[in-house]
CSV table of C-alpha atoms in Angstrom, one decimal:
chain,number,residue,atom,x,y,z
A,7,MET,CA,-9.5,33.4,-3.8
A,8,SER,CA,-5.9,34.0,-5.0
A,9,SER,CA,-4.5,33.4,-8.4
A,10,THR,CA,-1.5,33.8,-10.7
A,11,SER,CA,-1.5,34.6,-14.4
A,12,SER,CA,-0.1,32.3,-17.0
A,13,SER,CA,2.7,33.6,-19.2
A,14,GLU,CA,2.8,30.7,-21.7
A,15,GLY,CA,1.4,31.4,-25.2
A,16,THR,CA,-2.0,33.1,-25.2
A,17,ILE,CA,-3.3,31.4,-22.1
A,18,THR,CA,-5.3,33.9,-20.0
A,19,GLU,CA,-6.6,31.6,-17.4
A,20,THR,CA,-5.2,31.6,-13.9
A,21,ILE,CA,-4.3,29.0,-11.3
A,22,CYS,CA,-6.8,29.1,-8.5
A,23,ILE,CA,-6.0,28.9,-4.8
A,24,GLU,CA,-9.2,28.2,-3.0
A,25,THR,CA,-10.1,27.7,0.6
A,26,ILE,CA,-11.8,24.3,0.7
A,27,LYS,CA,-11.8,22.9,4.2
A,28,PRO,CA,-11.6,19.1,4.9
A,29,THR,CA,-15.1,17.6,4.9
A,30,THR,CA,-16.8,16.4,8.1
A,31,PRO,CA,-17.7,12.7,8.0
A,32,THR,CA,-21.4,12.0,7.7
A,33,PHE,CA,-21.2,9.4,10.5
A,34,ILE,CA,-19.2,9.7,13.7
A,35,SER,CA,-19.6,7.3,16.6
A,36,ARG,CA,-16.8,8.4,18.8
A,37,SER,CA,-14.0,11.0,18.7
A,38,GLN,CA,-11.5,9.5,21.1
A,39,LEU,CA,-10.4,6.1,22.6
A,40,PRO,CA,-11.0,5.1,26.2
A,41,SER,CA,-7.4,5.9,27.0
A,42,ARG,CA,-4.8,8.2,25.4
A,43,SER,CA,-1.8,6.7,23.6
A,44,ASN,CA,0.5,5.3,26.2
A,45,ASN,CA,3.4,4.4,23.8
A,46,LYS,CA,6.7,5.1,25.5
A,47,GLY,CA,8.4,5.7,22.2
A,48,GLY,CA,11.9,4.4,21.8
A,49,SER,CA,14.0,3.7,18.7
A,50,LEU,CA,12.5,1.4,16.1
A,51,TRP,CA,15.9,1.2,14.5
A,52,SER,CA,17.4,-0.3,17.7
A,53,VAL,CA,14.7,-3.0,17.6
A,54,LEU,CA,15.2,-3.8,13.9
A,55,LYS,CA,19.0,-3.2,13.4
A,56,LYS,CA,19.7,-6.9,13.2
A,57,SER,CA,17.0,-7.5,10.6
A,58,ILE,CA,18.4,-5.4,7.7
A,59,GLY,CA,17.2,-6.9,4.4
A,60,LYS,CA,14.9,-9.4,6.2
A,61,ASP,CA,11.2,-10.0,5.8
A,62,LEU,CA,9.7,-8.1,8.8
A,63,THR,CA,6.4,-10.0,8.6
A,64,ARG,CA,8.2,-12.7,10.7
A,65,VAL,CA,9.8,-10.2,13.2
A,66,THR,CA,8.0,-9.5,16.5
A,67,VAL,CA,8.2,-5.8,17.6
A,68,PRO,CA,7.4,-4.5,21.1
A,69,LEU,CA,3.9,-3.4,21.9
A,70,THR,CA,5.1,0.2,22.1
A,71,PHE,CA,5.2,0.4,18.3
A,72,ASN,CA,1.6,-0.8,17.8
A,73,GLU,CA,-1.7,0.9,17.7
A,74,PRO,CA,-4.8,-0.9,19.1
A,75,LEU,CA,-6.2,-2.2,15.8
A,76,SER,CA,-5.7,-5.5,14.0
A,77,PHE,CA,-4.5,-5.3,10.4
A,78,LEU,CA,-7.9,-6.7,9.4
A,79,GLN,CA,-9.5,-3.6,11.0
A,80,ARG,CA,-7.1,-1.4,9.1
A,81,LEU,CA,-8.3,-3.0,5.9
A,82,ALA,CA,-11.8,-1.9,6.7
A,83,GLU,CA,-10.6,1.7,6.4
A,84,TYR,CA,-10.7,1.1,2.7
A,85,MET,CA,-14.5,1.8,3.1
A,86,GLU,CA,-14.2,5.3,4.7
A,87,TYR,CA,-14.9,7.0,1.4
A,88,VAL,CA,-17.5,4.6,0.1
A,89,SER,CA,-19.5,7.7,-1.0
A,90,LEU,CA,-17.1,7.8,-4.0
A,91,ILE,CA,-18.5,4.5,-5.2
A,92,LYS,CA,-22.0,5.8,-4.8
A,93,GLN,CA,-21.1,8.8,-6.9
A,94,ALA,CA,-19.7,6.5,-9.6
A,95,LEU,CA,-23.0,4.5,-9.6
A,96,LYS,CA,-24.9,7.7,-10.3
A,97,ALA,CA,-22.6,8.8,-13.2
A,98,LYS,CA,-23.8,8.0,-16.7
A,99,ASP,CA,-20.5,8.9,-18.3
A,100,PRO,CA,-17.9,6.1,-18.1
A,101,VAL,CA,-15.0,8.6,-17.9
A,102,LYS,CA,-16.7,10.2,-14.9
A,103,ARG,CA,-17.2,6.8,-13.3
A,104,MET,CA,-13.5,6.2,-13.8
A,105,GLU,CA,-12.6,9.4,-12.1
A,106,PHE,CA,-14.6,8.5,-9.0
A,107,ILE,CA,-13.3,4.9,-8.9
A,108,ALA,CA,-9.7,6.1,-9.3
A,109,ALA,CA,-10.3,8.6,-6.5
A,110,PHE,CA,-11.7,5.8,-4.3
A,111,ALA,CA,-8.7,3.6,-4.9
A,112,LEU,CA,-6.4,6.5,-4.0
A,113,SER,CA,-8.5,7.6,-1.0
A,114,THR,CA,-7.8,4.2,0.7
A,115,LEU,CA,-4.2,5.4,1.1
A,116,ALA,CA,-4.9,8.8,2.8
A,117,SER,CA,-5.3,7.4,6.4
A,118,ASN,CA,-1.7,6.1,6.2
A,119,SER,CA,-0.1,9.6,5.9
A,120,SER,CA,0.4,10.2,9.6
A,121,ARG,CA,-0.2,6.8,11.0
A,122,LEU,CA,3.3,5.6,11.9
A,123,THR,CA,2.3,3.0,14.4
A,124,LYS,CA,1.8,-0.7,13.4
A,125,PRO,CA,-1.4,-2.6,13.6
A,126,PHE,CA,-1.4,-6.0,15.3
A,127,ASN,CA,-0.6,-9.0,13.0
A,128,PRO,CA,-3.9,-11.0,12.6
A,129,LEU,CA,-3.9,-14.5,14.0
A,130,LEU,CA,-4.8,-17.3,11.6
A,131,CYS,CA,-8.6,-17.6,11.2
A,132,GLU,CA,-9.1,-14.1,12.8
A,133,THR,CA,-12.0,-12.3,11.3
A,134,TYR,CA,-13.4,-8.8,11.3
A,135,GLU,CA,-16.9,-7.6,10.3
A,136,LEU,CA,-18.0,-4.0,9.9
A,137,SER,CA,-21.6,-3.4,8.9
A,138,LYS,CA,-22.6,0.2,8.5
A,139,PRO,CA,-26.1,0.7,7.0
A,140,GLU,CA,-25.7,4.4,7.8
A,141,LEU,CA,-22.9,4.5,5.3
A,142,GLY,CA,-24.3,1.9,3.0
A,143,PHE,CA,-21.9,-1.1,3.2
A,144,GLU,CA,-21.0,-4.4,4.8
A,145,PHE,CA,-17.4,-5.6,5.2
A,146,ILE,CA,-15.9,-8.9,6.2
A,147,ALA,CA,-12.2,-9.9,6.4
A,148,GLU,CA,-10.4,-13.1,7.4
A,149,GLN,CA,-6.8,-14.0,7.9
A,150,VAL,CA,-6.6,-17.0,5.5
A,151,SER,CA,-2.8,-17.7,5.8
A,152,HIS,CA,-0.2,-17.2,8.5
A,153,HIS,CA,3.0,-17.9,6.5
A,154,PRO,CA,2.9,-16.1,4.2
A,155,PRO,CA,0.5,-13.7,5.9
A,156,ILE,CA,-2.5,-13.3,3.6
A,157,SER,CA,-5.6,-11.3,4.4
A,158,ALA,CA,-8.8,-11.5,2.3
A,159,PHE,CA,-11.7,-9.1,2.4
A,160,TYR,CA,-15.1,-8.6,0.8
A,161,ALA,CA,-17.5,-5.7,0.9
A,162,ARG,CA,-20.9,-5.0,-0.6
A,163,GLY,CA,-23.6,-2.4,-0.5
A,164,SER,CA,-26.1,-2.8,2.3
A,165,PRO,CA,-28.7,-5.3,1.3
A,166,GLY,CA,-32.2,-4.1,0.6
A,167,SER,CA,-31.2,-0.6,-0.4
A,168,ASN,CA,-30.0,1.3,-3.4
A,169,ASP,CA,-26.5,0.8,-2.1
A,170,GLU,CA,-26.3,-2.9,-2.9
A,171,ASP,CA,-25.2,-2.3,-6.5
A,172,PHE,CA,-21.4,-2.9,-5.9
A,173,GLU,CA,-18.9,-5.5,-4.7
A,174,PHE,CA,-15.4,-4.7,-3.6
A,175,TYR,CA,-12.9,-7.5,-2.7
A,176,GLY,CA,-9.2,-8.3,-2.6
A,177,ASN,CA,-6.3,-10.2,-1.1
A,178,ILE,CA,-3.3,-8.6,0.6
A,179,GLU,CA,0.1,-10.1,1.4
A,180,PRO,CA,2.4,-7.6,3.1
A,181,ARG,CA,6.1,-7.8,2.2
A,182,ILE,CA,8.0,-5.6,4.5
A,183,LYS,CA,11.8,-5.2,4.5
A,184,PHE,CA,14.1,-3.0,6.6
A,185,TRP,CA,16.9,-1.2,4.9
A,186,GLY,CA,18.6,0.6,7.8
A,187,ARG,CA,17.1,4.0,7.5
A,188,SER,CA,13.8,3.0,6.1
A,189,LEU,CA,11.1,0.3,5.9
A,190,GLU,CA,9.6,-0.7,2.6
A,191,ASP,CA,6.3,-2.5,2.1
A,192,THR,CA,5.9,-3.9,-1.4
A,193,PRO,CA,2.7,-5.9,-1.0
A,194,ILE,CA,1.2,-8.5,-3.2
A,195,ALA,CA,-2.2,-6.9,-3.2
A,196,ASN,CA,-5.0,-7.2,-5.7
A,197,PHE,CA,-8.3,-5.3,-5.7
A,198,THR,CA,-11.5,-5.7,-7.6
A,199,LEU,CA,-14.5,-3.4,-7.7
A,200,VAL,CA,-17.7,-4.4,-9.5
A,201,LEU,CA,-20.4,-1.8,-10.4
A,202,LYS,CA,-23.4,-4.1,-11.1
A,203,PRO,CA,-25.7,-1.7,-13.0
A,204,PHE,CA,-23.1,-1.1,-15.6
A,205,ASN,CA,-21.6,-4.7,-15.6
A,206,GLU,CA,-18.2,-3.1,-15.0
A,207,LYS,CA,-15.2,-4.5,-13.2
A,208,TYR,CA,-12.3,-2.4,-12.1
A,209,THR,CA,-9.0,-3.9,-11.0
A,210,TRP,CA,-5.8,-2.5,-9.5
A,211,GLN,CA,-2.8,-3.6,-7.4
A,212,GLY,CA,-1.3,-2.2,-4.2
A,213,ILE,CA,1.3,0.5,-4.3
A,214,SER,CA,4.7,0.4,-2.6
A,215,CYS,CA,5.0,2.4,0.7
A,216,SER,CA,8.1,3.4,2.6
A,217,VAL,CA,8.7,4.8,6.1
A,218,HIS,CA,11.7,7.0,6.3
A,219,ASN,CA,14.1,8.4,9.0
A,220,LEU,CA,14.0,5.4,11.3
A,221,TYR,CA,17.4,6.2,12.7
A,222,MET,CA,17.1,10.0,13.2
A,223,GLY,CA,14.9,12.9,12.2
A,224,LYS,CA,11.1,13.0,11.9
A,225,MET,CA,9.6,9.8,10.4
A,226,TYR,CA,7.4,10.1,7.4
A,227,ILE,CA,5.6,8.0,4.8
A,228,SER,CA,6.0,8.1,1.0
A,229,LEU,CA,4.3,6.3,-1.8
A,230,ASN,CA,6.3,5.1,-4.7
A,231,GLY,CA,5.7,3.9,-8.2
A,232,THR,CA,2.6,3.7,-10.5
A,233,MET,CA,-0.9,2.5,-9.8
A,234,ASN,CA,-2.8,1.2,-12.8
A,235,ILE,CA,-6.6,1.0,-12.6
A,236,LYS,CA,-8.3,-0.9,-15.4
A,237,CYS,CA,-11.9,-1.2,-16.4
A,238,VAL,CA,-11.9,-4.8,-17.6
A,239,GLY,CA,-13.3,-5.4,-21.0
A,240,SER,CA,-13.2,-1.7,-22.0
A,241,ASP,CA,-10.4,0.6,-23.4
A,242,LEU,CA,-10.5,2.8,-20.3
A,243,GLN,CA,-7.7,2.8,-17.7
A,244,THR,CA,-6.0,5.2,-15.3
A,245,GLU,CA,-2.3,5.5,-14.6
A,246,ILE,CA,-1.4,7.3,-11.3
A,247,LYS,CA,2.2,8.2,-10.6
A,248,PHE,CA,3.5,9.0,-7.1
A,249,ALA,CA,6.4,11.3,-6.5
A,250,GLY,CA,7.9,9.2,-3.6
A,251,ALA,CA,10.3,11.0,-1.3
A,252,SER,CA,12.5,14.1,-1.8
A,253,LYS,CA,15.7,15.1,0.0
A,254,SER,CA,13.7,17.2,2.4
A,255,GLY,CA,10.8,14.9,3.1
A,256,PRO,CA,7.7,13.3,1.6
A,257,ASP,CA,6.5,14.5,-1.8
A,258,THR,CA,2.7,14.1,-1.7
A,259,VAL,CA,2.0,15.2,-5.3
A,260,LEU,CA,0.1,12.7,-7.4
A,261,TYR,CA,-0.4,12.9,-11.2
A,262,GLY,CA,-2.5,10.5,-13.3
A,263,GLU,CA,-4.0,10.2,-16.7
A,264,ILE,CA,-7.3,8.6,-17.8
A,265,ILE,CA,-6.5,6.8,-21.0
A,266,GLN,CA,-8.9,5.7,-23.6
A,267,GLY,CA,-7.3,3.4,-26.1
A,268,LYS,CA,-3.9,5.0,-26.6
A,269,ASN,CA,-4.9,8.5,-25.9
A,270,ALA,CA,-4.9,10.4,-22.6
A,271,ILE,CA,-8.2,12.2,-22.3
A,272,ARG,CA,-8.2,13.5,-18.7
A,273,VAL,CA,-5.7,14.3,-15.9
A,274,LEU,CA,-6.1,13.6,-12.2
A,275,TYR,CA,-3.9,15.6,-9.9
A,276,GLY,CA,-3.5,16.7,-6.3
A,277,ASN,CA,-2.1,15.7,-3.0
A,278,TRP,CA,-2.8,12.1,-2.0
A,279,THR,CA,-3.1,13.1,1.7
A,280,GLU,CA,-5.5,16.0,1.1
A,281,TYR,CA,-7.4,16.2,-2.2
A,282,ILE,CA,-7.9,14.9,-5.8
A,283,ALA,CA,-9.2,16.9,-8.7
A,284,SER,CA,-9.4,16.5,-12.5
A,285,THR,CA,-8.7,18.7,-15.4
A,286,SER,CA,-8.4,18.6,-19.2
A,287,ILE,CA,-5.3,17.4,-20.9
A,288,SER,CA,-4.8,20.7,-22.7
A,289,MET,CA,-5.2,22.8,-19.6
A,290,TYR,CA,-2.7,20.6,-17.7
A,291,LEU,CA,-0.1,20.8,-20.4
A,292,ASP,CA,-0.5,24.6,-20.8
A,293,MET,CA,-0.3,25.4,-17.0
A,294,LYS,CA,1.5,22.6,-15.3
A,295,HIS,CA,4.5,24.7,-14.4
A,296,GLN,CA,2.4,27.4,-12.9
A,297,TRP,CA,0.4,24.9,-10.9
A,298,LYS,CA,3.5,23.2,-9.5
A,299,LYS,CA,4.9,26.6,-8.5
A,300,GLU,CA,1.7,27.6,-6.7
A,301,TYR,CA,1.3,24.2,-5.2
A,302,ARG,CA,4.8,24.4,-3.6
A,303,ASN,CA,4.0,27.9,-2.3
A,304,VAL,CA,0.9,26.7,-0.6
A,305,GLU,CA,2.7,23.6,0.7
A,306,LYS,CA,5.3,25.9,2.4
A,307,SER,CA,2.6,28.0,4.0
A,308,GLY,CA,1.4,25.0,5.9
A,309,LYS,CA,-2.3,26.0,5.3
A,310,ASN,CA,-4.1,22.7,4.8
A,311,ASP,CA,-7.4,24.5,3.9
A,312,LEU,CA,-5.9,25.9,0.7
A,313,ILE,CA,-6.2,23.9,-2.5
A,314,THR,CA,-4.4,24.7,-5.7
A,315,LEU,CA,-6.6,24.1,-8.8
A,316,PHE,CA,-6.4,24.4,-12.5
A,317,PRO,CA,-9.2,26.8,-13.9
A,318,ASP,CA,-11.4,24.1,-15.4
A,319,SER,CA,-11.1,21.6,-12.6
A,320,SER,CA,-13.6,19.3,-11.0
A,321,MET,CA,-13.0,18.5,-7.3
A,322,ILE,CA,-13.4,14.8,-6.9
A,323,TRP,CA,-12.3,14.0,-3.3
A,324,ARG,CA,-11.4,16.0,-0.2
A,325,VAL,CA,-10.0,14.3,3.0
A,326,HIS,CA,-12.2,14.2,6.1
A,327,SER,CA,-11.4,16.4,9.0
A,328,LYS,CA,-9.5,14.9,11.9
A,329,PRO,CA,-10.8,14.4,15.4
A,330,PRO,CA,-9.7,17.1,17.9
A,331,GLY,CA,-6.6,15.9,19.7
A,332,ASN,CA,-6.2,12.9,17.4
A,333,LYS,CA,-2.4,13.0,18.0
A,334,ASP,CA,-3.1,11.7,21.5
A,335,TYR,CA,-4.9,8.7,19.9
A,336,TYR,CA,-2.4,7.3,17.5
A,337,ASN,CA,-3.3,9.9,14.8
A,338,MET,CA,-6.5,8.0,14.1
A,339,THR,CA,-9.3,9.3,11.9
A,340,TYR,CA,-12.9,9.4,13.0
A,341,PHE,CA,-13.4,6.3,10.9
A,342,ALA,CA,-10.5,4.4,12.6
A,343,LEU,CA,-11.7,5.3,16.0
A,344,MET,CA,-14.9,3.4,15.6
A,345,LEU,CA,-13.3,0.2,14.3
A,346,ASN,CA,-12.7,-1.5,17.6
A,347,GLU,CA,-15.7,0.0,19.4
A,348,LYS,CA,-17.7,-2.4,21.5
A,349,LEU,CA,-21.0,-3.2,19.9
A,350,PRO,CA,-24.3,-3.1,21.9
A,351,ASP,CA,-25.5,-6.4,23.4
A,352,ASP,CA,-28.5,-6.4,21.0
A,353,SER,CA,-26.4,-5.9,17.9
A,354,VAL,CA,-25.8,-8.5,15.2
A,355,LYS,CA,-24.1,-11.8,16.3
A,356,LEU,CA,-20.4,-12.0,15.6
A,357,PRO,CA,-18.1,-15.0,15.6
A,358,SER,CA,-15.7,-15.5,18.5
A,359,THR,CA,-12.9,-14.9,16.0
A,360,ASP,CA,-13.8,-11.2,15.5
A,361,ALA,CA,-10.9,-8.9,16.1
A,362,ARG,CA,-13.0,-6.9,18.6
A,363,PHE,CA,-12.7,-9.8,21.0
A,364,ARG,CA,-8.9,-9.9,20.9
A,365,PRO,CA,-7.9,-9.3,24.5
A,366,ASP,CA,-4.5,-7.8,23.8
A,367,ILE,CA,-6.0,-5.1,21.5
A,368,ARG,CA,-8.8,-4.4,23.9
A,369,LEU,CA,-6.4,-4.0,26.8
A,370,MET,CA,-4.2,-1.7,24.8
A,371,GLU,CA,-7.1,0.5,23.8
A,372,GLU,CA,-8.0,0.8,27.5
A,373,GLY,CA,-4.5,1.8,28.4
A,374,GLU,CA,-3.5,-1.5,30.2
A,375,MET,CA,-0.2,-1.7,28.4
A,376,ASP,CA,1.5,-4.3,30.6
A,377,ALA,CA,-1.5,-6.6,30.6
A,378,ALA,CA,-1.8,-6.1,26.8
A,379,SER,CA,1.8,-7.1,26.3
A,380,THR,CA,1.3,-10.3,28.4
A,381,GLU,CA,-1.8,-11.2,26.4
A,382,LYS,CA,-0.1,-10.5,23.1
A,383,GLU,CA,2.7,-12.9,24.0
A,384,ARG,CA,0.2,-15.5,25.2
A,385,LEU,CA,-1.8,-15.4,21.9
A,386,GLU,CA,1.4,-15.6,19.8
A,387,GLU,CA,2.6,-18.6,21.8
A,388,LYS,CA,-0.8,-20.3,21.4
A,389,GLN,CA,-0.6,-19.8,17.7
A,390,ARG,CA,2.9,-21.2,17.5
A,391,ALA,CA,1.8,-24.3,19.5
A,392,LYS,CA,-1.1,-24.9,17.1
A,393,ALA,CA,1.2,-24.7,14.2
A,394,LYS,CA,3.4,-27.4,15.7
A,395,SER,CA,0.5,-29.6,16.6
A,396,SER,CA,-0.2,-32.7,14.6
A,397,LYS,CA,-3.9,-31.8,14.3
A,398,PRO,CA,-4.9,-30.8,10.8
A,399,ARG,CA,-5.3,-27.0,10.3
A,400,LEU,CA,-8.8,-25.8,9.6
A,401,PRO,CA,-9.1,-24.2,6.2
A,402,PRO,CA,-10.4,-20.6,6.0
A,403,GLN,CA,-14.2,-20.6,6.7
A,404,TRP,CA,-15.4,-17.6,4.7
A,405,PHE,CA,-13.0,-17.4,1.8
A,406,SER,CA,-12.1,-20.3,-0.6
A,407,ASP,CA,-8.8,-20.8,-2.4
A,408,ASP,CA,-9.5,-20.6,-6.1
A,409,LYS,CA,-6.3,-22.5,-6.8
A,410,ASN,CA,-5.0,-19.5,-8.8
A,411,GLY,CA,-3.4,-17.7,-5.8
A,412,SER,CA,-6.5,-15.9,-4.7
A,413,PHE,CA,-9.0,-16.3,-1.9
A,414,ILE,CA,-12.6,-15.6,-2.9
A,415,PHE,CA,-15.5,-14.9,-0.6
A,416,ASN,CA,-17.9,-17.9,-0.5
A,417,GLY,CA,-20.9,-16.1,0.9
A,418,ASN,CA,-21.4,-18.4,3.9
A,419,TYR,CA,-20.6,-15.7,6.5
A,420,TRP,CA,-24.0,-14.1,6.0
A,421,LYS,CA,-25.7,-17.3,7.1
A,422,ARG,CA,-24.3,-16.5,10.6
A,423,ASP,CA,-23.6,-20.0,11.6
A,424,PHE,CA,-20.4,-19.5,13.7
A,425,SER,CA,-20.6,-22.8,15.6
A,426,LYS,CA,-17.4,-24.1,13.9
A,427,SER,CA,-15.3,-21.0,14.6
A,428,ASP,CA,-11.8,-21.8,15.9
A,429,ASP,CA,-10.7,-21.0,19.4
A,430,ILE,CA,-7.9,-18.5,18.6
A,431,TYR,CA,-8.1,-16.2,21.7
């Protein structure tokens, strides 16, 4: 362990630089796709140059800029670090619970850091289920609106176990614009997490994300703005600030305060792509300049196993290790690699609308790019024809419009009567 002495006041503590390797996921089903990425590259700017300032959710991009996952499957990646919810359920201190919940909300962003390919736009009525008793959760998502594109999801702990003590749900409407050198997604996204044993409800909204250097240079992602996580009905909340982009590239530093009433009582800090830790307010104020200096030194070294910590810190979250050769598979994590995996014949029954059955995504995963492109065009044309048809559109099956702008899970999916599922593929 390396350290540096503080020179402010009478502080004798040191900033710690520790080797803490990324953790190995507790469940791995596959470490690669059937076929390596076959994207031919090309300039995204050349595709989008006529769309400056426009809403890109209505713009079709070539298959070469996609990854073989639906956006609904990408939403399921929110559950990769469900263990943080389980840790919150075990914590008796409400401040400690807030630390874990804030880390969970932030961990959902980590898989985006090197994923510069685009998921497939979901078709109207498309669904995706991910049930993982090994990890203690069930997840269901549905595309509830096409224009504007709105996805709704619901997750709960696995029934019949100690994990069933939470619910996590939300709605996401991407709002993506192209500004010449960058893309900006400022989504309308609302999330709610319920911890049943404590009768606590946590809420937060999505954060703005930008992709830079579309015209030249190495593309990278930055997060911008402030995320506010509230424990409804209490005086606890967390405000997380993201540094955005610097002149030389992404600034992945995050800083947050846990606030009780009007007073900050704890600091969250770290790197949103690598780790999150917490420290006391007094320690942060006394040593923030030394920490920032050592953080930048470690950042320049390129050694991802090194973590820069305040002396009295608690490590809350560490990113999972990446699969070997994941750059050949769209930079997917172990968790992402299992999302489109074919299920055994004797597995739970799925509706015909499940994203695993999308032929264009399946063909792309298997390396059949030309056939995948043809199928993608066919499905998009089929959806357009349905939109023009005089037949009334079916309402969402598994989520109900609450008339206040949100779609709420109605519970019917678990009955597994899929006889009325629409023919979308």
